[in-house]
Short mmCIF file of C-alpha atoms in Angstrom, two decimals:
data_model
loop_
_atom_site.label_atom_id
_atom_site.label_comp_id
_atom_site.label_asym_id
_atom_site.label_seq_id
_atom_site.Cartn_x
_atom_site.Cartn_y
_atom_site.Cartn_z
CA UNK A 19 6.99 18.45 -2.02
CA UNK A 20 10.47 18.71 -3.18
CA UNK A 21 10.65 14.71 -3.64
CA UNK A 22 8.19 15.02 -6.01
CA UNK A 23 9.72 17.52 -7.89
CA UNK A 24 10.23 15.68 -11.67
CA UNK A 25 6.68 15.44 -11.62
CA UNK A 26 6.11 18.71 -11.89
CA UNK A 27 6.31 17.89 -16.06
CA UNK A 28 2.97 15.76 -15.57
CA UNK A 29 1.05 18.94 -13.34
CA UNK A 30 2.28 21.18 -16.38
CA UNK A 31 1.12 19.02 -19.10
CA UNK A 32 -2.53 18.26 -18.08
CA UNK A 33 -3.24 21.39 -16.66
CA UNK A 34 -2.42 22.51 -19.90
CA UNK A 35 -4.64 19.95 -21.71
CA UNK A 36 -7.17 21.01 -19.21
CA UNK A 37 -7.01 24.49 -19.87
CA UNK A 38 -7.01 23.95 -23.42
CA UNK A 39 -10.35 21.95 -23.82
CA UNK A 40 -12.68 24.18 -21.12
CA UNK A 41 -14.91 24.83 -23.76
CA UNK A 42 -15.68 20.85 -23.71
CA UNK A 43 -15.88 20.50 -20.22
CA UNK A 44 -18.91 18.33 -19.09
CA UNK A 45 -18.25 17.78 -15.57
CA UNK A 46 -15.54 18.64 -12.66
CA UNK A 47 -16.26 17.11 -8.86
CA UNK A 48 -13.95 17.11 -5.85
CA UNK A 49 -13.46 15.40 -2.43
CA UNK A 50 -11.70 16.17 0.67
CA UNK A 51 -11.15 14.06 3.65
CA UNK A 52 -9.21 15.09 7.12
CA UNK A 53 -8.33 12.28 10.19
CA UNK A 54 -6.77 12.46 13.38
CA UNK A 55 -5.96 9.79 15.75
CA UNK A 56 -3.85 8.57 18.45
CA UNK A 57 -2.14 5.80 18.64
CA UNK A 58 0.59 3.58 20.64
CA UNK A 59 2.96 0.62 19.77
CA UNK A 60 4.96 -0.34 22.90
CA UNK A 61 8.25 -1.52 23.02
CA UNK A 62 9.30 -0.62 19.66
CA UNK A 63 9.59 2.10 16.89
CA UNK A 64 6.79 1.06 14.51
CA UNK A 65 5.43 4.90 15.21
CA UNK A 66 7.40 6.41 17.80
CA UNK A 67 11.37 5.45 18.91
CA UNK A 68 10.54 5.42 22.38
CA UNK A 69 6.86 3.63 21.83
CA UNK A 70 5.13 5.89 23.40
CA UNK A 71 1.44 7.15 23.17
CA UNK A 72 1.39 9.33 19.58
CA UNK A 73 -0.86 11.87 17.84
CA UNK A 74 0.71 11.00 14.39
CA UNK A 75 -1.89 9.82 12.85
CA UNK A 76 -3.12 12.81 10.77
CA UNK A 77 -4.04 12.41 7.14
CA UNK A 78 -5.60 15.17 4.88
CA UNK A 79 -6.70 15.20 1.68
CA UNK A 80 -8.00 16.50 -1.70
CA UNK A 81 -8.88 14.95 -4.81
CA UNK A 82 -10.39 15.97 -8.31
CA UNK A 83 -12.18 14.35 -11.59
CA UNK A 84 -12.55 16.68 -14.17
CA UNK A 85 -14.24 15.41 -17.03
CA UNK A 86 -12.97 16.92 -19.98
CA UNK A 87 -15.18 15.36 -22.94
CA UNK A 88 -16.46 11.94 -23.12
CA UNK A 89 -12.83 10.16 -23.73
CA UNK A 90 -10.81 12.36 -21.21
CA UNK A 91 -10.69 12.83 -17.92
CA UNK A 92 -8.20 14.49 -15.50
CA UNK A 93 -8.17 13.03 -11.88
CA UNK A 94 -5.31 14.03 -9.13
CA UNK A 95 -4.85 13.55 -5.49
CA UNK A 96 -2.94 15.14 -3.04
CA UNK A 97 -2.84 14.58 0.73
CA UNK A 98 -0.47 15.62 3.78
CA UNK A 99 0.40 12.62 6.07
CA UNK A 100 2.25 11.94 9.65
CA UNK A 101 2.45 8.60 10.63
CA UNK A 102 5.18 8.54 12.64
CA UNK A 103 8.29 5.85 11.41
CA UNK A 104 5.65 4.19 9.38
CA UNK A 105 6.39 7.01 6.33
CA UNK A 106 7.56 10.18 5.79
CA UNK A 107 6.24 12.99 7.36
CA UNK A 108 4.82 15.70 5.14
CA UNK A 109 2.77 16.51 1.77
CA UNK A 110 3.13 14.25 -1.38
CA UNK A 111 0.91 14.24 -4.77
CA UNK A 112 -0.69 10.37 -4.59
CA UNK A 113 -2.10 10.49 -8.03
CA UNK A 114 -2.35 12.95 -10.78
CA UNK A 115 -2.87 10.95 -14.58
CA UNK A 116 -4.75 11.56 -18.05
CA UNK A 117 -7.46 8.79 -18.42
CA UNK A 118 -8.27 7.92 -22.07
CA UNK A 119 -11.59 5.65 -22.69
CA UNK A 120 -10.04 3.38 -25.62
CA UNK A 121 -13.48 1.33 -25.88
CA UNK A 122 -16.49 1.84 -24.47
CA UNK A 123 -19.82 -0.34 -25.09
CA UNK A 124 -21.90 -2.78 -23.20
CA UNK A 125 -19.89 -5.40 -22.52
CA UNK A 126 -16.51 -3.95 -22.92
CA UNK A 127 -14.40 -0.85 -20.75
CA UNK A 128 -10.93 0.03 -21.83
CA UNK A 129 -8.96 3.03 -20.31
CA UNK A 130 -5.32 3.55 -20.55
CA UNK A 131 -4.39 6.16 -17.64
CA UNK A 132 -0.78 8.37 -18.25
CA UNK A 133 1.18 9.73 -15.51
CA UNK A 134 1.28 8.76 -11.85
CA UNK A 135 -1.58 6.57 -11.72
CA UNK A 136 -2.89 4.24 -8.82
CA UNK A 137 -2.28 0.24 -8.16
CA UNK A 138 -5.40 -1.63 -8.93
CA UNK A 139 -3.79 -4.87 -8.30
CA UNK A 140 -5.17 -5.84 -4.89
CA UNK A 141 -7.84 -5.58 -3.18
CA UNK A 142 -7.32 -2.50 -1.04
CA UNK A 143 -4.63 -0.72 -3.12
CA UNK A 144 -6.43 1.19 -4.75
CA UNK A 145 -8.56 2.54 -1.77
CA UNK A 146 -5.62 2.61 0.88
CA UNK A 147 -5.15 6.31 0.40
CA UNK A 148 -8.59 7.34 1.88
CA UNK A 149 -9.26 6.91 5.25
CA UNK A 150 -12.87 5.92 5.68
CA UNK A 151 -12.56 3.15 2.56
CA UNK A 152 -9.71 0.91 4.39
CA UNK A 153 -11.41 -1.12 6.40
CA UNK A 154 -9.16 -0.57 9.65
CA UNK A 155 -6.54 2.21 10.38
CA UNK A 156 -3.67 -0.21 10.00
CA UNK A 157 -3.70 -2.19 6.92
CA UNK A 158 -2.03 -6.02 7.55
CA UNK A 159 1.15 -5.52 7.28
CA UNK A 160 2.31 -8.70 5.48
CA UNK A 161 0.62 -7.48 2.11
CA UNK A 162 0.24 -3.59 2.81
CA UNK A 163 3.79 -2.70 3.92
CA UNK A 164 3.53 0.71 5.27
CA UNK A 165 7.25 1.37 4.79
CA UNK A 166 6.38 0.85 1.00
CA UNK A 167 3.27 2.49 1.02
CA UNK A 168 4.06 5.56 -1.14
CA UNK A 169 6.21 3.17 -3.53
CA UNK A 170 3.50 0.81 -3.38
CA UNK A 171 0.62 3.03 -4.00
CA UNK A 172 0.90 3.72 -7.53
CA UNK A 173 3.99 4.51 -9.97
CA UNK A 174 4.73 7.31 -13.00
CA UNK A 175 3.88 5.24 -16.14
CA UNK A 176 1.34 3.46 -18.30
CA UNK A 177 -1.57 1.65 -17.18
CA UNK A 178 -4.23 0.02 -18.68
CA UNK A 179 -7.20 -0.77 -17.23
CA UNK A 180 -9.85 -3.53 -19.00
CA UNK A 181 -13.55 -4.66 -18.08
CA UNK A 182 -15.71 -6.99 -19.81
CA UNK A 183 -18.52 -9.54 -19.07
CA UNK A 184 -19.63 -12.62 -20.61
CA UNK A 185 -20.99 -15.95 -19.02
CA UNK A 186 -18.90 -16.84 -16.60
CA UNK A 187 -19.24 -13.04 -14.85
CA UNK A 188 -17.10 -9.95 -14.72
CA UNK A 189 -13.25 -9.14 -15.40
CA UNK A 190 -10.86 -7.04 -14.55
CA UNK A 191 -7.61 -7.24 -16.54
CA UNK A 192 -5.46 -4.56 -14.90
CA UNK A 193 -1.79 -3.63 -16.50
CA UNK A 194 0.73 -1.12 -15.22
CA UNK A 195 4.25 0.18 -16.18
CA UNK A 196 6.25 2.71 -14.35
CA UNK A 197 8.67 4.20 -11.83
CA UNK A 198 8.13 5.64 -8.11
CA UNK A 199 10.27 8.48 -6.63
CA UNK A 200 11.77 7.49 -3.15
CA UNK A 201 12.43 9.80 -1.09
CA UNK A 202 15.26 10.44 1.61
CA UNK A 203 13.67 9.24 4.26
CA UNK A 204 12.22 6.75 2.68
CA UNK A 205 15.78 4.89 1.65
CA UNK A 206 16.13 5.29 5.34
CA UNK A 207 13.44 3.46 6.25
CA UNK A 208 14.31 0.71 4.10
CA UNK A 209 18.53 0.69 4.36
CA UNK A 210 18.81 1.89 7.26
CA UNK A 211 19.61 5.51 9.02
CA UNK A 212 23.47 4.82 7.75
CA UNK A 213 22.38 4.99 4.11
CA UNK A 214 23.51 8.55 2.73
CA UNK A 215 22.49 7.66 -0.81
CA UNK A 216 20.17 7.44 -3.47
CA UNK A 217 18.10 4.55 -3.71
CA UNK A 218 16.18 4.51 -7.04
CA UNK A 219 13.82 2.37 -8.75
CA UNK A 220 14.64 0.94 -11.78
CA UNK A 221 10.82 -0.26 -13.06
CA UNK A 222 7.64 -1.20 -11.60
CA UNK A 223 5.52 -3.99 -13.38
CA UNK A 224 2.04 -4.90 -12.24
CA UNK A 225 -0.57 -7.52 -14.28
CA UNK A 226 -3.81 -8.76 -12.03
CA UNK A 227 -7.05 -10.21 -13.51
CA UNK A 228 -9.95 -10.43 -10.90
CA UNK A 229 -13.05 -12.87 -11.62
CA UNK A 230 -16.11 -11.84 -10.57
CA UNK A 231 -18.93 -14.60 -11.09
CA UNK A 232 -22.21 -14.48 -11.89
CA UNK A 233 -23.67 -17.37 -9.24
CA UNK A 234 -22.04 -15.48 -5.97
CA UNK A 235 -21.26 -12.37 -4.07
CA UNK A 236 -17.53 -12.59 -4.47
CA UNK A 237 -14.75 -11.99 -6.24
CA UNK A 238 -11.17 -14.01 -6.56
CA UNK A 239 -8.06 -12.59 -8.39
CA UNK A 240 -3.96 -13.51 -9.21
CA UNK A 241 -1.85 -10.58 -9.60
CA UNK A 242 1.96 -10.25 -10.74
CA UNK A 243 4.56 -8.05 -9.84
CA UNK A 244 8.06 -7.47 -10.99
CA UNK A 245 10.13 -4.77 -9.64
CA UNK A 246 13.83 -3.81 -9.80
CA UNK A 247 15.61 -1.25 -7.56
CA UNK A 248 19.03 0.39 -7.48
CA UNK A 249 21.08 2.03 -4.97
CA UNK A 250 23.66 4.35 -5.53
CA UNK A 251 26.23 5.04 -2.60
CA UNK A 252 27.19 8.46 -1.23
CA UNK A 253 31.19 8.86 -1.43
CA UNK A 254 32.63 7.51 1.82
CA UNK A 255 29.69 5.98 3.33
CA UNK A 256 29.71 2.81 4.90
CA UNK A 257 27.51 1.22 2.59
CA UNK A 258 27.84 0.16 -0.75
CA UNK A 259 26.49 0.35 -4.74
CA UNK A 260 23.87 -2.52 -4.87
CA UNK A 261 20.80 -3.03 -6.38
CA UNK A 262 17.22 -5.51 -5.29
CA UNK A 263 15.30 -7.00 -7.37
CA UNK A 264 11.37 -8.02 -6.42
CA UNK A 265 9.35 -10.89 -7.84
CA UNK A 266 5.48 -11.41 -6.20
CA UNK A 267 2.74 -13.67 -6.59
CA UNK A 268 -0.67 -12.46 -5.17
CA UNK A 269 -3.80 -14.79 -4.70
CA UNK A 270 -7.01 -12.87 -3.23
CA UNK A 271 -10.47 -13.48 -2.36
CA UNK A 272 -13.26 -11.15 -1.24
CA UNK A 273 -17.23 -12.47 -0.04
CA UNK A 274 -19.90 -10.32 0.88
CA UNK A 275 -23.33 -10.78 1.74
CA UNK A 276 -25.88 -8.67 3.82
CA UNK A 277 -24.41 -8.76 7.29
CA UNK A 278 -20.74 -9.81 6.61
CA UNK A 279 -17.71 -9.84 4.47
CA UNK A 280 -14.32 -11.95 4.10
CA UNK A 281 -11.32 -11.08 2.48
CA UNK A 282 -7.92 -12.81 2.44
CA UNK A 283 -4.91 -12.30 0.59
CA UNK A 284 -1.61 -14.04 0.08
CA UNK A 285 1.78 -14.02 -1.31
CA UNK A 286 5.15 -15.54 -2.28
CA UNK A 287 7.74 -13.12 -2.99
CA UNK A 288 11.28 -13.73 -4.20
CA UNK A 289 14.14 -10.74 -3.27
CA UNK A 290 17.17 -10.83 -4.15
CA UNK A 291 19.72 -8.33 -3.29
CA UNK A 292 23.85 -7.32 -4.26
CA UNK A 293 26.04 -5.47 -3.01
CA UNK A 294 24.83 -2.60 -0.85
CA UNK A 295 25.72 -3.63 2.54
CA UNK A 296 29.12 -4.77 1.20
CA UNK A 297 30.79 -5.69 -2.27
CA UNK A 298 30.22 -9.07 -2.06
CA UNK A 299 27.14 -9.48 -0.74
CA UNK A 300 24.14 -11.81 -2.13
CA UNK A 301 21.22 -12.83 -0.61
CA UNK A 302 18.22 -14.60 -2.66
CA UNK A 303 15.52 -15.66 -0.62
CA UNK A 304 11.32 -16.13 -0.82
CA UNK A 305 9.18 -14.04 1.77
CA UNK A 306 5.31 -15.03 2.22
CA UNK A 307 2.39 -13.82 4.09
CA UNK A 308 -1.16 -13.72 4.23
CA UNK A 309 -4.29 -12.09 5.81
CA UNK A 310 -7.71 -13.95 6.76
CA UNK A 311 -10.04 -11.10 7.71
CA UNK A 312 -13.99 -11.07 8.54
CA UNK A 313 -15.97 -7.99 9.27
CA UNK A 314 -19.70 -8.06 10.78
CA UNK A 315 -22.10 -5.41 9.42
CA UNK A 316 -24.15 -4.83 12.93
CA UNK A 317 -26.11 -2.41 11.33
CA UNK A 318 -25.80 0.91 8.80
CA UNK A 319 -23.48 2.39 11.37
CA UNK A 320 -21.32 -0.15 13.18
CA UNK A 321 -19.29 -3.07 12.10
CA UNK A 322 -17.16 -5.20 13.55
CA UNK A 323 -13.56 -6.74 12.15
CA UNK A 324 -11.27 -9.52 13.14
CA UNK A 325 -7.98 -10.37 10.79
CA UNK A 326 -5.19 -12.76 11.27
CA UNK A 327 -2.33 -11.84 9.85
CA UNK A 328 1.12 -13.83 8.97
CA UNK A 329 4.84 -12.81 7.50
CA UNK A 330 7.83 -14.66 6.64
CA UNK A 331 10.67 -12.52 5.86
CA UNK A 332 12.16 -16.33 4.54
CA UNK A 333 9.81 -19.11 4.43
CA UNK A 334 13.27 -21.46 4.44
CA UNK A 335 13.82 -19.53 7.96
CA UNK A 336 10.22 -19.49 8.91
CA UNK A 337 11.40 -18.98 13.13
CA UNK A 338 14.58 -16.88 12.25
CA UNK A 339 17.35 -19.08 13.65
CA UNK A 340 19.41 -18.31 10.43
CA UNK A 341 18.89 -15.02 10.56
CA UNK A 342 20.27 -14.60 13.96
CA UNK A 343 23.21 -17.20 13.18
CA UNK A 344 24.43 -15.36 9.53
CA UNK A 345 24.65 -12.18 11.76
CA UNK A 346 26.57 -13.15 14.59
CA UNK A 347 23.74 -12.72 16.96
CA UNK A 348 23.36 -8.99 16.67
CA UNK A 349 19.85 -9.91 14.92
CA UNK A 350 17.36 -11.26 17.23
CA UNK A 351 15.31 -14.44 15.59
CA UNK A 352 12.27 -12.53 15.65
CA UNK A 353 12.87 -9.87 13.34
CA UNK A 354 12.41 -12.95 10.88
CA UNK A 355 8.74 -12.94 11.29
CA UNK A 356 5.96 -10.77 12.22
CA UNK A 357 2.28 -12.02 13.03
CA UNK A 358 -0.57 -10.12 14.16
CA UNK A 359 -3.99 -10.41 15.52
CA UNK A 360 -6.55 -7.97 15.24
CA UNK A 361 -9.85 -6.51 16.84
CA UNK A 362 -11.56 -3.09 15.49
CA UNK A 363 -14.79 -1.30 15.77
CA UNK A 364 -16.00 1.22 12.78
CA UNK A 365 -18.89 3.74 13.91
CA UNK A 366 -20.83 6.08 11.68
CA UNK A 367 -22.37 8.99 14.62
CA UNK A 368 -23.06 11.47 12.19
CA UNK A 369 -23.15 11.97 8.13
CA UNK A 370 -19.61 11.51 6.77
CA UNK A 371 -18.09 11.05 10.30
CA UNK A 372 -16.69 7.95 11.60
CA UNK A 373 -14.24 7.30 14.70
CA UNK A 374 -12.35 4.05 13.80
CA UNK A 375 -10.68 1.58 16.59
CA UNK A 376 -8.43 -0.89 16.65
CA UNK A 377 -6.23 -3.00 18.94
CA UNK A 378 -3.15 -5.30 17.42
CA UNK A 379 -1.44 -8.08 19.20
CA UNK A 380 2.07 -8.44 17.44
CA UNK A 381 4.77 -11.37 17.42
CA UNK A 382 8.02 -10.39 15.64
CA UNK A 383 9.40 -7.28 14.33
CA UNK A 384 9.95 -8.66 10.77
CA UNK A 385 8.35 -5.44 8.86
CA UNK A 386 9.56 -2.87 11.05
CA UNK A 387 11.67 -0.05 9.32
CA UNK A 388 14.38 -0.05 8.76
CA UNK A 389 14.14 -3.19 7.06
CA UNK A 390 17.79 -3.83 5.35
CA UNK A 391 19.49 -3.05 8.67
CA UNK A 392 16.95 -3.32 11.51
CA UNK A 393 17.04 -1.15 14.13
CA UNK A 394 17.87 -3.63 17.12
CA UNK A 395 18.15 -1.20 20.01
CA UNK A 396 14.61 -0.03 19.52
CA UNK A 397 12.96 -3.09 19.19
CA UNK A 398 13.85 -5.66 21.92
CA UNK A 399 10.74 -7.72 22.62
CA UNK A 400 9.17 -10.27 20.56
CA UNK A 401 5.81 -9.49 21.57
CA UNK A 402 4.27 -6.33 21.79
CA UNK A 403 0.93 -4.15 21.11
CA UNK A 404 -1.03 -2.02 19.07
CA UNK A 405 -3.74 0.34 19.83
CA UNK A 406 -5.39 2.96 17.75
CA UNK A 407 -8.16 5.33 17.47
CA UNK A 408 -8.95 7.67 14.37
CA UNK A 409 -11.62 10.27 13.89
CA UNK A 410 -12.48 10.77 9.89
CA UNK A 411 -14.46 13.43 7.79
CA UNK A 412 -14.96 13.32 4.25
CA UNK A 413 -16.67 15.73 2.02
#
């Protein structure tokens, strides 16, 4: 895990703590998952550079709560993933952090959480990490950006997590304040496979409230994001010092009833980026994208899921035609978009196994890594195909 090295200080520390307060101990409990799939994208590199038919799709994991009195608890998570050019190959802690209940009565829950704690801000970030609690193998793409999806996941910082109830329903007032390591092969999954140096984040800034009301089964919520990035050049690379910053706006909405569920998310997000690709470079412009997805509960054991899901790298270039034009025609139009339909099947045969299945139908390459400089040679089609099957066990 040699990414994840400077967060060796957090291990230290609360095993420490935990060590310390045995005597007080009220309750430890553990989980473990393990999932392997297969899975194919044609014509491009979204898993495989030569699109063929893959087996990485492995994720294993292991997680802990360890209850150290009433106020303190201990939770950590660490998993080993291969998902091809989605993310990086190998081991990485997802979540180790203190959690300290500030206020706890009937109508109020406070908890501030200290180290590298999770994103609570949408609807599926916080579950994304487990398997059998997304509700397909492949997340939509225009809010769950799988290039991003260890920076996205959670960050080392503050967060501060807030419940309460009164008339109107439930709330959820969620705050968090921190950084997230990026890795080698990460930066080159963003930049681009020329990028020989470090690309850092500056700060990560998350606020989300989600309304839960009394008179329905659902649940709507706005969350924030601010997020600044820096990248600092390797000495005679071809690329430059720069630095990104990130600005979102999230609206969700979940519904559930017996049978069925619907969940849709979307968002606005503002990027603007200097230098980097050259000294004088500049680019401010506003992504969005969105999700509309329905699953059927057949029965305890099967469901049924349908999504649409849309992405504008620049909602003033909604088709690409700039894109292409600004760089000389190297950049085909459709890397300027990406929208996907989706079909998947979820099966229960046997206690805490499920085989999940899904089949994508793609137009545009728009979040296909890398992402700065796309990868043109790879990806020549504008329309192409997923499918994917994944077997799961949790314990």
């Amino acid at each position: 895990m040699n990414h994840y090295d400077r967060y060796s200080f957090y291990l230290i520390l609360l095993i420490g703590v935990v060590t310390s307060s045995i005597v007080t101990a009220e309750e430890i409990s553990w989980h473990g998952f393990i999932a392997q799939g297969v899975i194919k994208a044609d014509k491009n590199n979204f898993v495989e550079d030569d699109g063929s038919t893959s087996l990485k799709l492995t994720e294993i994991g292991l997680n802990a709560s360890y209850r150290i009195n009433s106020r303190l608890r201990v939770a950590g998570q660490g998993v080993y993933l291969n998902g091809g050019n989605r993310y990086e190959e190998g081991p990485r802690i997802d979540y180790l952090f203190l959690d300290v209940s500030l206020l706890n009565t009937e109508k109020w829950h406070v908890n501030l959480q200290l180290g590298r704690n999770k994103n609570y801000q949408w609807l599926y970030s916080s579950t994304r990490d487990i398997p059998h609690t997304r509700p397909s193998i492949i997340l939509p793409q225009s809010i769950y950006f799988d290039v991003f999806r260890d920076v996205a996941l959670g960050s080392d910082g503050a967060a501060l997590l807030l419940n309460t109830t009164n008339s109107m329903g439930e709330w959820d007032l969620n705050w968090r304040y921190g950084t997230s390591p990026i890795a080698g092969g990460q930066t080159k999954n963003l930049l681009g496979e020329i990028a020989e140096g470090k690309l850092d984040q500056k700060y990560d800034h998350h606020l989300n409230v989600f309304w839960r009301p009394n008179f329905a089964n659902m649940q709507m919520g706005i969350s924030l994001l601010d997020a600044k990035f820096r990248y600092k050049s390797a000495t005679d690379e071809i690329l430059v010092d720069g630095k990104t910053r990130s600005q979102r706006v999230m609206l969700n909405f979940l519904y559930h009833s017996e049978n069925w569920d619907i969940a849709a998310e979307v968002m606005k997000e503002r990027v603007r980026q200097e230098g980097a690709l050259s000294p004088g470079f500049f680019n401010d412009s506003t992504a969005e994208g969105g999700y509309l997805q329905g699953r059927y509960f057949v029965n305890s054991s099967l469901t049924l899921l349908a999504r649409v899901d849309l992405f504008d790298r620049d909602r003033k270039d909604r088709n690409g035609i700039n894109l292409e034009k600004l760089t000389g025609g190297t950049v085909p139009r459709y890397f300027g978009f990406m929208d996907s339909a989706t079909l998947g099947l979820s099966w229960d045969f046997a206690k805490n196994w499920r085989v999940h299945s899904e089949f994508h139908r793609v137009k545009g390459t728009g979040r296909l890594a890398p992402i700065i400089i796309p990868n043109t040679e790879l990806n020549t089609d504008k329309y192409w195909n997923i499918w994917a099957i994944e077997v799961m066990h949790w314990f």
